[in-house]
Amino acid sequence: MKKYSHLLIIKIIVFMIMTLCFTGVIKAIVEVDVVNNGNFGIVFEDEYLSSRTFVLEGENIVGDLTRLLGEFKNEEHIINGGTISEAELRSEEEILFEDYQFVSKSYNPNLSGEENYKKFQEEYADKIDQERNKLIKNDLRDFHLTLQNLEEVQGPLYYASDGSNVYTNTSKTEKEQFKTYPSYMIFEDYKREIYPKELEENQHFHWITERVEAIDPASQLVYVAFPEKFLNAKSKEWEENKQLVSKSFYLLLACLAGFIVSFIYLVLVVGRKSFKDKELHLHAVDKLYNDINIVIVISFIAFWVILIEDLFENVDKVIVPVTLPIAILGFLLVLSLVKQLKNRTFFTNTLIYTIIHKVVQFIGEVYRSGNVGVKTVLLVIGYPLLVAATFFMFPVTLGIAAWFAFKRVKKFTAIQEGVERIKDGDIQHTIDVDGKGEFAKLASNINSITDGLKAAVNSELKSERLKTELITNVSHDIRTPLTSIITYVDLLKTEKDPAKVEQYIEVLDQKSKRLKVLTDDLFDAAKASSGNIPVQFERIDIISLISQGLGEVSDKIEDLGLEFRFKHPKEKVYVTADGKLLWRSIENVLSNIFKYALNGSRVYIDIEDAGSEILLTFKNISAYELNISADELMERFKRGDESRSSTGSGLGLSIAKSLIEIQRGKFTIEVDGDLFKSMISLQKAVLSRSS
């Protein structure tokens, strides 16, 4: 075996076995997920009545009945707000209170939290009432969905009552009538009667009893019975599922064992020709940077997940052809990483390490080749040589050196004193150093700093103001959905009701998507302002571009009741720009119009030929009072509505401006009362004679 263990053909065969076994593991898991919701436990169950499937059947019915009796009671009870807990209402109030702190002028940080909260409840009374009504509507919807679920129950019989409200799908109302069936569950007067007894010994039966704990046993009762015909059909279906899952389970065990053994073998032999070979042999794939390698592997996994989600309806047919090629490519890269670990070059063979190493090396070379350093080295080495060569006139040489050193020290002292004065605030001071040497150049540069300091101070003040506004606005935009996410996560930790869990997850999905939109806009803004975007200039028919774009958003225009007036020259107008970036800029301007334009108003789009440039103008009437300047609106996170009640991030115009500028164009805005104008100026495309 040692003789053949490291042969290339053996490695290839074992590699294929490993990928096939891995694909088999995935196939088995997917099959069980499709057939039995990923539950391998059915393999170890003896019969349907002691199975998890049967308990789930009963839990769904009992859960809906206990929820109707314990929580909803009836429609009138819900409408009167009987189902709204203080925790739910408090959670909604806290979200509104966050908005109150940032928006309302009534908020006073000098007051105590209780005083501010009392003012908030008075000022936001209508909004709090609206949120309460929303909760009531949600509970009404859940109430009717629960009733619908029970109406769709086919087979099992149920009867539940609290004395005034009755929910049943049978004319049988007596306990003894339900006991005539081969399987039943009776919950009444603090007692429970379960038949057959094996059902109560089911390890999952506590799911049902936990549901019953939500009702009052003194006044509420629940009867559920399972007819023989229903049990026979379900038992047959359960037996078929068990056979399929058992087959997949044993396949999973076999493939998992094969995968583990083959993977360990490849880890031991990869990169070497024998066990005695101490040299690690690397190939072309191994030259790939390890961090890039890891990113590619993660991308393969993400690509596989996306494909499986898209093809989920036929997942049992496509799982092998989709998984096998991705597994082959992925494990080739994983084994390359194993080689780097064995070669002890895992960190040194990364792109990040290479960049840092080269930067440090470059800085060292620059430092070593600097002018002052070179002069110092020449002085240290050259002066002793000069003294040795002119030993016969040593006093003269020493005097010249002293005079030279004195002048240099004098200049250095002047610079030092000048820097001290400037540091103390005297930015009008000028350092007087004549000559053309290094000190004179340094003094000149320091003198020029005073003008730069003035500009820097003004810039810093503006920067601090923008930074404060940025932090405030980002905090508000992120904390609002984040507060909801934290609150609903806390509720999920203790919530047992699947319907409410689904509701909470829906809210979490909405808030997380809101966070994603905000972070995507932040990323786009940073990328656009840095200019780190490739630009492909081409000749673009600006009239056709806008006409097609308006057609794509016609539904949005119609919903808002806006009337667009597009004015342009009769002949075609071409500009030089990047089509994608230009449309993204125009799309941001249109998005800004859709968010802030007065509903039912007119929007004007004009195209003008200004010689070497084409001027594109958008005009609309703002729905909000524009009490800030055009310059402020161009700043990031600035919005036309000071209340920040819209869903925008305040980055749209900033991104548009950056994108237009990297296309060698200009983007400006003007505010005249409630009239808002966005103007884009682009280079006019030069037409060739052939065109």
XYZ file of C-alpha atoms in Angstrom:
691
model
C 0.000 0.000 0.000
C 2.870 2.385 0.750
C 4.152 1.714 -2.749
C 0.893 2.781 -4.416
C -0.559 5.206 -1.839
C 0.820 8.380 -3.418
C 0.264 7.534 -7.087
C -1.568 10.238 -9.021
C -4.169 7.784 -10.349
C -4.942 6.627 -6.784
C -5.328 10.234 -5.634
C -7.702 10.931 -8.530
C -9.792 7.836 -7.786
C -10.020 8.657 -4.064
C -10.836 12.280 -4.905
C -13.751 11.163 -7.107
C -14.923 8.778 -4.354
C -14.805 11.656 -1.863
C -16.838 14.017 -4.082
C -19.347 11.262 -4.906
C -19.752 10.434 -1.203
C -20.159 14.128 -0.376
C -22.802 14.442 -3.106
C -24.491 11.336 -1.675
C -24.636 12.933 1.776
C -26.232 16.070 0.347
C -28.658 13.984 -1.746
C -29.750 11.957 1.311
C -30.304 15.071 3.403
C -32.300 16.772 0.634
C -34.433 13.670 0.067
C -35.339 13.499 3.759
C -36.052 17.210 3.790
C -38.457 16.840 0.858
C -40.131 13.634 2.066
C -40.255 14.209 5.833
C -39.264 17.844 6.485
C -35.711 16.863 7.374
C -36.787 14.532 10.201
C -34.505 11.465 10.398
C -36.180 10.464 13.681
C -38.870 8.536 11.783
C -36.271 5.785 11.234
C -36.326 4.983 14.973
C -40.114 5.218 15.441
C -42.173 1.998 15.774
C -45.668 3.024 14.704
C -47.714 5.999 13.569
C -49.368 6.640 16.964
C -45.955 6.963 18.652
C -44.516 9.100 15.856
C -43.654 12.764 15.695
C -45.971 13.089 12.666
C -49.044 12.062 14.658
C -48.220 14.472 17.489
C -47.829 17.310 14.986
C -51.249 16.465 13.544
C -52.822 16.714 16.999
C -50.740 19.728 18.042
C -51.949 21.801 15.080
C -55.605 21.156 15.968
C -55.198 21.552 19.740
C -52.990 24.605 19.272
C -55.589 26.380 17.116
C -58.423 25.483 19.501
C -56.566 26.613 22.633
C -55.576 29.825 20.921
C -59.197 30.542 20.020
C -60.347 29.878 23.572
C -57.441 31.320 25.522
C -56.369 34.293 23.429
C -58.978 35.308 20.849
C -62.236 34.093 22.513
C -64.369 35.790 19.854
C -64.285 38.631 17.328
C -65.869 41.159 19.705
C -63.193 40.448 22.323
C -60.470 41.210 19.741
C -62.130 44.418 18.515
C -62.310 45.667 22.132
C -58.532 45.216 22.415
C -58.650 42.214 24.729
C -55.831 40.428 22.859
C -53.314 43.283 22.986
C -50.696 42.805 25.689
C -48.933 45.636 27.452
C -45.597 44.352 26.097
C -46.782 44.625 22.483
C -48.172 48.122 22.948
C -45.076 49.198 24.882
C -42.858 47.920 22.070
C -44.700 50.018 19.490
C -44.568 53.047 21.798
C -40.800 52.682 22.200
C -40.349 52.761 18.425
C -42.419 55.949 18.238
C -40.496 57.384 21.199
C -37.231 56.924 19.272
C -38.741 58.995 16.464
C -39.983 61.565 18.989
C -36.485 62.036 20.434
C -34.965 62.896 17.057
C -37.852 64.739 15.408
C -40.041 66.508 17.944
C -39.121 69.958 19.197
C -40.925 69.135 22.443
C -38.207 66.692 23.466
C -36.060 68.218 26.220
C -32.846 66.333 27.140
C -32.736 68.254 30.433
C -35.958 66.622 31.628
C -36.131 63.156 33.159
C -37.062 60.138 31.062
C -40.499 59.874 32.682
C -41.293 63.548 32.023
C -40.256 63.284 28.370
C -42.232 60.044 27.991
C -45.340 61.700 29.421
C -45.000 64.578 26.942
C -44.459 62.040 24.164
C -47.664 60.153 25.055
C -49.659 63.404 24.944
C -48.171 64.592 21.632
C -48.212 61.171 19.927
C -51.609 60.050 21.263
C -53.083 59.718 17.749
C -50.113 57.745 16.437
C -50.163 55.437 19.463
C -53.866 54.843 18.858
C -53.109 54.063 15.202
C -50.515 51.477 16.224
C -53.034 49.948 18.652
C -55.579 49.652 15.845
C -52.940 47.978 13.669
C -52.357 45.381 16.371
C -56.095 44.756 16.591
C -56.303 44.296 12.804
C -53.405 41.851 12.911
C -55.113 39.834 15.656
C -58.377 39.822 13.678
C -56.501 38.508 10.678
C -54.874 35.787 12.799
C -58.271 34.934 14.306
C -59.840 34.361 10.906
C -56.773 32.462 9.635
C -57.014 30.156 12.657
C -60.715 29.568 11.966
C -59.879 28.836 8.331
C -57.196 26.327 9.363
C -59.712 24.478 11.532
C -62.339 24.504 8.778
C -59.825 22.793 6.483
C -59.269 19.910 8.939
C -60.342 16.687 7.230
C -60.657 13.481 9.247
C -60.067 14.354 12.933
C -63.085 15.556 14.943
C -62.847 18.344 17.502
C -65.007 20.197 20.004
C -63.871 23.138 22.172
C -65.913 25.384 24.439
C -65.553 27.913 27.238
C -69.264 28.062 28.060
C -70.106 30.884 25.663
C -67.908 30.258 22.624
C -67.972 26.912 20.808
C -65.672 25.727 18.009
C -66.396 22.318 16.460
C -66.634 20.412 13.195
C -69.055 17.745 14.463
C -72.467 17.486 16.019
C -70.992 15.408 18.864
C -70.623 17.438 22.047
C -70.301 14.810 24.774
C -67.043 13.399 26.090
C -68.337 9.807 25.924
C -69.117 10.229 22.235
C -65.468 11.107 21.514
C -64.284 8.087 23.535
C -65.867 5.715 21.018
C -63.054 6.416 18.522
C -59.773 4.413 18.375
C -57.729 7.438 19.436
C -58.780 10.546 21.335
C -57.585 13.380 23.618
C -59.842 14.842 26.319
C -58.801 17.977 28.268
C -61.389 19.014 30.894
C -61.548 19.933 34.618
C -57.804 19.824 35.233
C -57.760 16.291 33.835
C -56.643 14.762 30.609
C -57.734 11.446 29.128
C -55.491 10.136 26.360
C -56.068 6.986 24.353
C -54.256 4.849 23.540
C -51.814 5.115 26.456
C -48.859 4.744 24.058
C -49.694 8.194 22.757
C -49.032 9.787 26.159
C -45.644 8.032 26.256
C -44.676 9.675 22.959
C -41.547 11.806 23.554
C -43.119 14.646 21.567
C -46.481 14.604 23.361
C -45.417 17.539 25.542
C -45.924 19.751 22.493
C -49.653 19.165 22.859
C -49.768 19.536 26.644
C -47.865 22.811 26.418
C -50.603 24.121 24.133
C -53.329 23.100 26.599
C -51.618 25.051 29.393
C -52.785 28.243 27.642
C -56.447 27.655 28.549
C -58.368 27.744 31.838
C -59.155 24.101 32.714
C -61.946 25.143 35.102
C -64.105 26.724 32.402
C -62.653 25.597 29.071
C -62.526 22.130 27.508
C -61.064 20.551 24.378
C -62.042 17.212 22.786
C -60.192 15.728 19.781
C -60.843 12.297 18.219
C -59.220 10.444 15.305
C -61.512 8.096 13.294
C -60.239 4.675 12.211
C -60.389 5.558 8.496
C -58.186 8.609 9.053
C -55.684 6.633 11.178
C -55.432 3.850 8.593
C -54.720 6.276 5.752
C -52.185 8.238 7.762
C -50.515 5.074 9.067
C -50.054 3.780 5.522
C -48.592 7.113 4.412
C -46.278 7.113 7.458
C -45.021 3.590 6.633
C -44.169 4.639 3.065
C -42.315 7.724 4.314
C -40.400 5.651 6.852
C -39.153 3.291 4.140
C -37.947 6.189 1.985
C -36.284 8.004 4.897
C -34.664 4.792 6.162
C -33.155 4.205 2.746
C -31.815 7.783 2.670
C -30.558 7.486 6.251
C -28.446 4.406 5.577
C -27.183 6.010 2.373
C -26.204 9.050 4.433
C -24.255 6.949 6.941
C -22.400 5.055 4.217
C -21.555 8.164 2.193
C -20.528 10.124 5.300
C -18.126 7.367 6.350
C -16.703 7.176 2.828
C -16.300 10.946 2.661
C -14.503 11.190 6.026
C -12.094 8.341 5.246
C -11.266 9.583 1.732
C -10.861 13.189 2.856
C -8.464 12.206 5.662
C -6.487 10.098 3.194
C -6.170 13.005 0.740
C -5.117 15.382 3.519
C -2.280 12.972 4.393
C -0.974 12.326 0.851
C -1.709 15.560 -1.036
C 1.369 17.462 -2.171
C 3.848 14.616 -1.618
C 5.048 11.633 -3.677
C 5.636 9.332 -0.696
C 5.486 9.310 3.088
C 9.252 9.895 3.145
C 9.031 12.867 0.777
C 9.703 16.017 2.847
C 9.306 18.430 -0.067
C 5.821 19.739 -0.771
C 5.016 19.929 -4.496
C 2.822 22.860 -5.515
C 0.989 23.248 -8.815
C -0.603 26.132 -10.744
C -3.792 26.108 -8.622
C -1.696 26.373 -5.452
C -0.240 29.695 -6.608
C -3.636 31.308 -6.076
C -3.663 33.587 -3.021
C -5.255 31.798 -0.071
C -7.653 34.596 0.852
C -8.893 34.707 -2.745
C -9.147 30.917 -2.631
C -11.371 31.109 0.462
C -13.576 33.770 -1.154
C -14.029 31.549 -4.231
C -14.969 28.545 -2.071
C -17.541 30.627 -0.190
C -18.847 31.902 -3.546
C -19.260 28.303 -4.751
C -21.308 27.503 -1.640
C -23.483 30.591 -2.123
C -23.920 29.776 -5.825
C -24.998 26.222 -4.927
C -27.547 27.514 -2.392
C -28.996 29.944 -4.936
C -29.271 27.245 -7.608
C -30.977 24.810 -5.227
C -33.453 27.482 -4.122
C -34.292 28.330 -7.749
C -34.687 24.665 -8.704
C -36.276 23.486 -5.436
C -39.410 22.150 -7.103
C -37.276 19.572 -8.961
C -34.547 19.337 -6.334
C -34.632 15.527 -6.214
C -33.732 15.429 -9.928
C -31.122 18.198 -10.078
C -29.339 17.766 -6.737
C -26.660 15.406 -8.113
C -25.821 17.238 -11.407
C -25.739 20.566 -9.551
C -23.760 19.423 -6.492
C -21.138 17.162 -8.129
C -19.307 19.728 -10.357
C -19.383 22.389 -7.637
C -18.047 19.861 -5.115
C -15.192 18.890 -7.471
C -14.092 22.514 -7.965
C -14.593 23.385 -4.309
C -12.593 20.460 -2.921
C -9.752 21.138 -5.382
C -9.427 24.579 -3.785
C -9.832 23.170 -0.258
C -7.011 20.679 -0.849
C -4.896 23.558 -2.160
C -5.427 25.285 1.192
C -4.415 22.042 2.926
C -1.156 22.097 0.936
C -0.461 25.662 2.082
C -1.051 24.643 5.696
C 1.326 21.704 5.354
C 3.866 23.982 3.663
C 3.469 26.557 6.489
C 2.709 29.291 3.963
C -0.991 29.732 4.714
C -0.633 33.364 5.861
C 2.363 34.395 3.745
C 0.561 33.266 0.579
C -2.321 35.715 0.990
C -2.979 38.839 -1.027
C -3.300 40.947 2.126
C 0.080 39.812 3.453
C 1.707 40.394 0.045
C 0.338 43.944 -0.204
C 1.408 44.848 3.344
C 4.868 43.354 2.793
C 5.387 45.295 -0.446
C 4.147 48.550 1.103
C 6.525 48.179 4.061
C 9.359 47.322 1.688
C 8.574 50.350 -0.501
C 8.456 52.700 2.502
C 11.802 51.355 3.648
C 13.371 51.984 0.252
C 11.971 55.526 0.099
C 13.219 56.227 3.596
C 16.645 54.896 2.746
C 16.898 56.985 -0.459
C 15.668 60.322 0.950
C 17.663 63.539 0.124
C 18.336 64.537 3.732
C 19.439 61.020 4.566
C 21.789 60.941 1.578
C 23.273 64.304 2.543
C 23.753 63.226 6.141
C 25.512 60.047 5.064
C 27.755 62.000 2.692
C 28.587 64.512 5.450
C 29.413 61.847 8.023
C 31.587 59.912 5.587
C 32.978 62.810 3.543
C 34.050 65.218 6.276
C 36.556 62.882 7.965
C 37.965 62.105 4.535
C 38.282 65.842 3.800
C 40.052 66.467 7.122
C 42.453 63.635 6.431
C 43.187 64.979 2.937
C 43.819 68.550 4.202
C 45.641 67.765 7.450
C 48.218 70.468 6.629
C 45.476 73.165 6.832
C 43.435 71.527 9.616
C 42.536 74.848 11.382
C 41.083 76.328 8.188
C 39.052 73.188 7.454
C 37.735 73.108 11.022
C 36.798 76.810 10.866
C 34.883 76.387 7.615
C 33.060 73.419 9.099
C 32.195 75.438 12.248
C 30.944 78.385 10.151
C 28.859 76.041 7.970
C 27.430 74.305 11.039
C 26.654 77.678 12.712
C 24.655 78.878 9.669
C 22.743 75.604 9.565
C 21.988 75.723 13.287
C 20.884 79.374 12.966
C 18.463 78.469 10.193
C 17.226 75.465 12.155
C 16.717 77.650 15.249
C 14.743 80.192 13.197
C 12.534 77.437 11.875
C 12.098 75.923 15.343
C 11.121 79.264 16.910
C 8.773 80.032 14.019
C 7.062 76.671 14.363
C 6.634 77.300 18.115
C 4.970 80.662 17.432
C 2.677 79.190 14.787
C 1.881 76.310 17.124
C 0.881 78.844 19.809
C -1.615 80.423 17.390
C 0.381 83.153 15.630
C -0.438 81.958 12.112
C 0.525 85.397 10.693
C 4.182 84.837 11.589
C 6.656 84.419 8.677
C 9.897 82.452 9.018
C 12.753 84.359 7.355
C 15.302 81.877 5.958
C 17.196 82.805 2.791
C 19.001 80.568 0.327
C 17.928 77.570 -1.720
C 18.821 74.668 0.551
C 16.655 72.158 2.384
C 16.042 74.511 5.326
C 14.971 77.355 3.019
C 12.546 75.019 1.244
C 11.257 73.763 4.610
C 10.755 77.360 5.848
C 8.882 78.246 2.658
C 6.623 75.238 3.072
C 5.939 76.142 6.715
C 5.136 79.741 5.729
C 2.592 78.457 3.241
C 0.977 76.404 6.010
C -0.632 79.535 7.513
C -2.971 79.896 4.549
C -3.615 76.205 4.663
C -4.332 76.407 8.393
C -7.041 79.004 7.835
C -8.636 76.893 5.152
C -8.182 73.788 7.283
C -9.882 75.399 10.296
C -12.897 76.374 8.205
C -12.939 72.975 6.568
C -12.627 71.245 9.937
C -15.538 73.221 11.380
C -17.681 72.271 8.409
C -16.442 68.691 8.578
C -17.319 68.468 12.288
C -20.780 69.807 11.577
C -21.287 67.336 8.754
C -19.874 64.531 10.892
C -22.298 65.355 13.717
C -25.231 65.439 11.320
C -24.031 62.234 9.661
C -23.790 60.401 13.001
C -27.198 61.723 14.105
C -28.915 60.813 10.842
C -27.243 57.421 10.448
C -28.055 56.626 14.089
C -31.691 57.513 13.503
C -31.996 55.609 10.220
C -30.267 52.510 11.580
C -31.621 52.505 15.150
C -35.278 52.687 14.076
C -35.347 49.317 12.230
C -32.681 47.937 14.574
C -34.876 48.683 17.616
C -37.713 46.773 15.968
C -35.400 43.854 15.189
C -34.151 43.676 18.803
C -37.689 43.894 20.182
C -39.078 41.188 17.927
C -36.068 38.945 18.530
C -36.781 39.235 22.268
C -40.425 38.341 21.595
C -39.357 35.373 19.457
C -37.311 33.980 22.362
C -40.433 33.424 24.421
C -43.157 33.116 21.768
C -44.638 29.615 21.311
C -47.405 30.512 18.872
C -46.344 29.666 15.280
C -48.711 32.275 13.856
C -47.159 35.038 15.922
C -43.692 33.725 15.206
C -44.473 34.005 11.484
C -45.770 37.534 12.041
C -42.653 38.544 13.965
C -40.401 37.025 11.296
C -42.253 39.041 8.644
C -41.543 42.245 10.590
C -37.879 41.209 11.028
C -37.677 40.583 7.265
C -39.039 44.074 6.505
C -36.711 45.824 8.957
C -33.626 43.869 7.855
C -34.367 44.715 4.202
C -34.608 48.368 5.240
C -31.160 48.066 6.865
C -29.812 46.424 3.698
C -31.120 49.287 1.513
C -29.447 51.818 3.815
C -26.099 49.974 3.885
C -26.209 49.473 0.083
C -26.747 53.223 -0.360
C -23.870 53.954 2.036
C -21.614 51.595 0.039
C -22.682 53.151 -3.289
C -22.095 56.652 -1.899
C -18.612 55.775 -0.663
C -17.712 54.015 -3.910
C -19.055 56.836 -6.079
C -17.378 59.622 -4.087
C -14.039 57.787 -4.182
C -14.215 57.580 -7.981
C -13.331 53.885 -7.788
C -15.817 52.933 -10.502
C -14.811 51.874 -14.045
C -16.270 54.180 -16.693
C -16.908 53.059 -20.268
C -17.602 56.092 -22.394
C -19.876 55.675 -25.390
C -22.214 57.699 -27.536
C -25.700 57.705 -25.998
C -29.009 58.965 -27.393
C -30.143 60.890 -24.309
C -33.717 61.393 -25.579
C -34.256 57.668 -26.158
C -32.659 56.849 -22.799
C -35.066 59.081 -20.881
C -38.100 58.034 -22.940
C -37.413 54.361 -22.293
C -36.712 55.062 -18.622
C -39.989 56.930 -18.147
C -41.781 53.984 -19.740
C -40.249 51.620 -17.176
C -41.506 53.741 -14.247
C -44.897 54.573 -15.760
C -46.699 52.550 -13.075
C -44.999 54.576 -10.336
C -45.871 57.837 -12.106
C -49.499 56.784 -12.425
C -49.731 55.721 -8.760
C -48.482 59.139 -7.596
C -50.705 61.006 -10.033
C -47.749 62.899 -11.500
C -47.903 64.453 -14.968
C -44.543 64.414 -16.804
C -43.841 67.020 -19.496
C -40.810 66.038 -21.635
C -39.416 68.816 -23.832
C -36.525 68.094 -26.202
C -35.158 68.996 -29.667
C -36.758 67.261 -32.672
C -33.438 65.812 -33.858
C -31.556 63.218 -31.868
C -29.179 64.449 -29.152
C -26.087 62.391 -28.271
C -23.860 62.671 -25.207
C -20.562 61.025 -24.252
C -21.096 59.049 -21.058
C -21.335 55.599 -19.480
C -24.835 54.276 -20.163
C -25.241 52.374 -16.901
C -23.832 55.117 -14.681
C -25.826 57.810 -16.475
C -29.090 55.916 -16.070
C -28.272 55.245 -12.407
C -27.839 59.018 -11.903
C -31.100 59.820 -13.709
C -32.830 57.022 -11.786
C -31.714 58.585 -8.482
C -33.092 61.970 -9.578
C -36.416 60.345 -10.574
C -36.491 58.444 -7.275
C -36.000 61.759 -5.461
C -38.931 63.194 -7.410
C -41.149 60.200 -6.590
C -40.380 60.555 -2.870
C -40.739 64.288 -2.440
C -42.825 65.661 -5.349
C -46.314 66.911 -4.561
C -48.850 64.247 -5.564
C -50.877 65.232 -8.631
C -48.373 67.931 -9.687
C -46.460 68.352 -12.952
C -42.840 67.333 -13.502
C -40.860 68.982 -16.294
C -37.880 67.400 -18.078
C -36.006 69.632 -20.545
C -33.087 68.794 -22.836
C -31.121 71.756 -24.227
C -28.248 71.844 -26.688
C -25.666 74.239 -25.187
C -23.009 73.922 -27.886
C -20.307 71.598 -26.603
C -22.551 70.414 -23.759
C -26.044 69.007 -23.321
C -28.074 70.357 -20.387
C -30.673 68.038 -18.831
C -33.060 69.721 -16.347
C -35.655 68.155 -14.004
C -38.199 70.452 -12.299
C -40.858 69.498 -9.764
C -42.933 71.004 -6.951
C -41.899 69.723 -3.510
C -44.528 68.295 -1.180
C -42.438 69.547 1.769
C -41.374 73.036 2.686
C -37.795 73.479 1.433
C -36.352 75.538 4.255
C -32.729 74.528 3.581
C -30.289 75.654 0.905
C -29.311 73.760 -2.244
C -25.791 73.205 -0.868
C -27.205 71.551 2.256
C -29.460 69.309 0.175
C -26.402 68.041 -1.702
C -24.810 66.929 1.561
C -25.145 63.295 2.476
C -28.133 62.250 4.594
C -29.900 65.551 3.936
C -33.572 65.257 3.094
C -36.182 67.746 2.032
C -38.512 66.598 4.805
C -36.966 67.576 8.109
C -39.152 65.053 9.911
C -37.320 62.229 8.094
C -40.641 60.474 7.672
C -39.814 59.240 4.169
C -38.025 55.950 3.489
C -35.093 57.500 1.617
C -31.532 57.478 2.910
C -30.661 61.026 1.861
C -27.856 59.699 -0.361
C -29.561 59.711 -3.769
C -28.502 63.177 -4.931
C -24.998 62.788 -3.472
C -24.523 59.515 -5.391
C -25.917 61.074 -8.582
C -23.519 64.026 -8.290
C -20.492 61.743 -7.823
C -21.500 59.503 -10.749
C -22.019 62.461 -13.095
C -18.669 63.993 -12.117
C -16.716 60.794 -12.864
C -18.295 60.975 -16.349
C -16.715 64.438 -16.743
C -20.075 66.133 -16.250
C -21.638 68.533 -13.746
C -24.573 68.069 -11.392
C -26.227 71.001 -9.609
C -29.536 71.704 -7.920
C -31.514 74.901 -7.330
C -34.297 75.703 -4.899
C -36.780 78.478 -5.629
C -39.537 78.420 -3.015
C -41.161 75.007 -3.429
C -39.710 74.567 -6.947
C -36.883 72.033 -7.004
C -34.534 71.819 -10.006
C -31.874 69.178 -10.764
C -29.499 70.000 -13.627
C -27.108 67.580 -15.343
C -24.544 68.894 -17.816
C -22.748 66.348 -20.042
C -20.283 66.529 -22.909
C -21.936 66.500 -26.300
C -20.901 63.548 -28.477
C -19.043 64.478 -31.646
C -20.716 62.839 -34.652
C -18.487 61.271 -37.281
C -19.058 62.030 -40.972
C -20.322 58.525 -41.602
C -23.038 58.984 -39.006
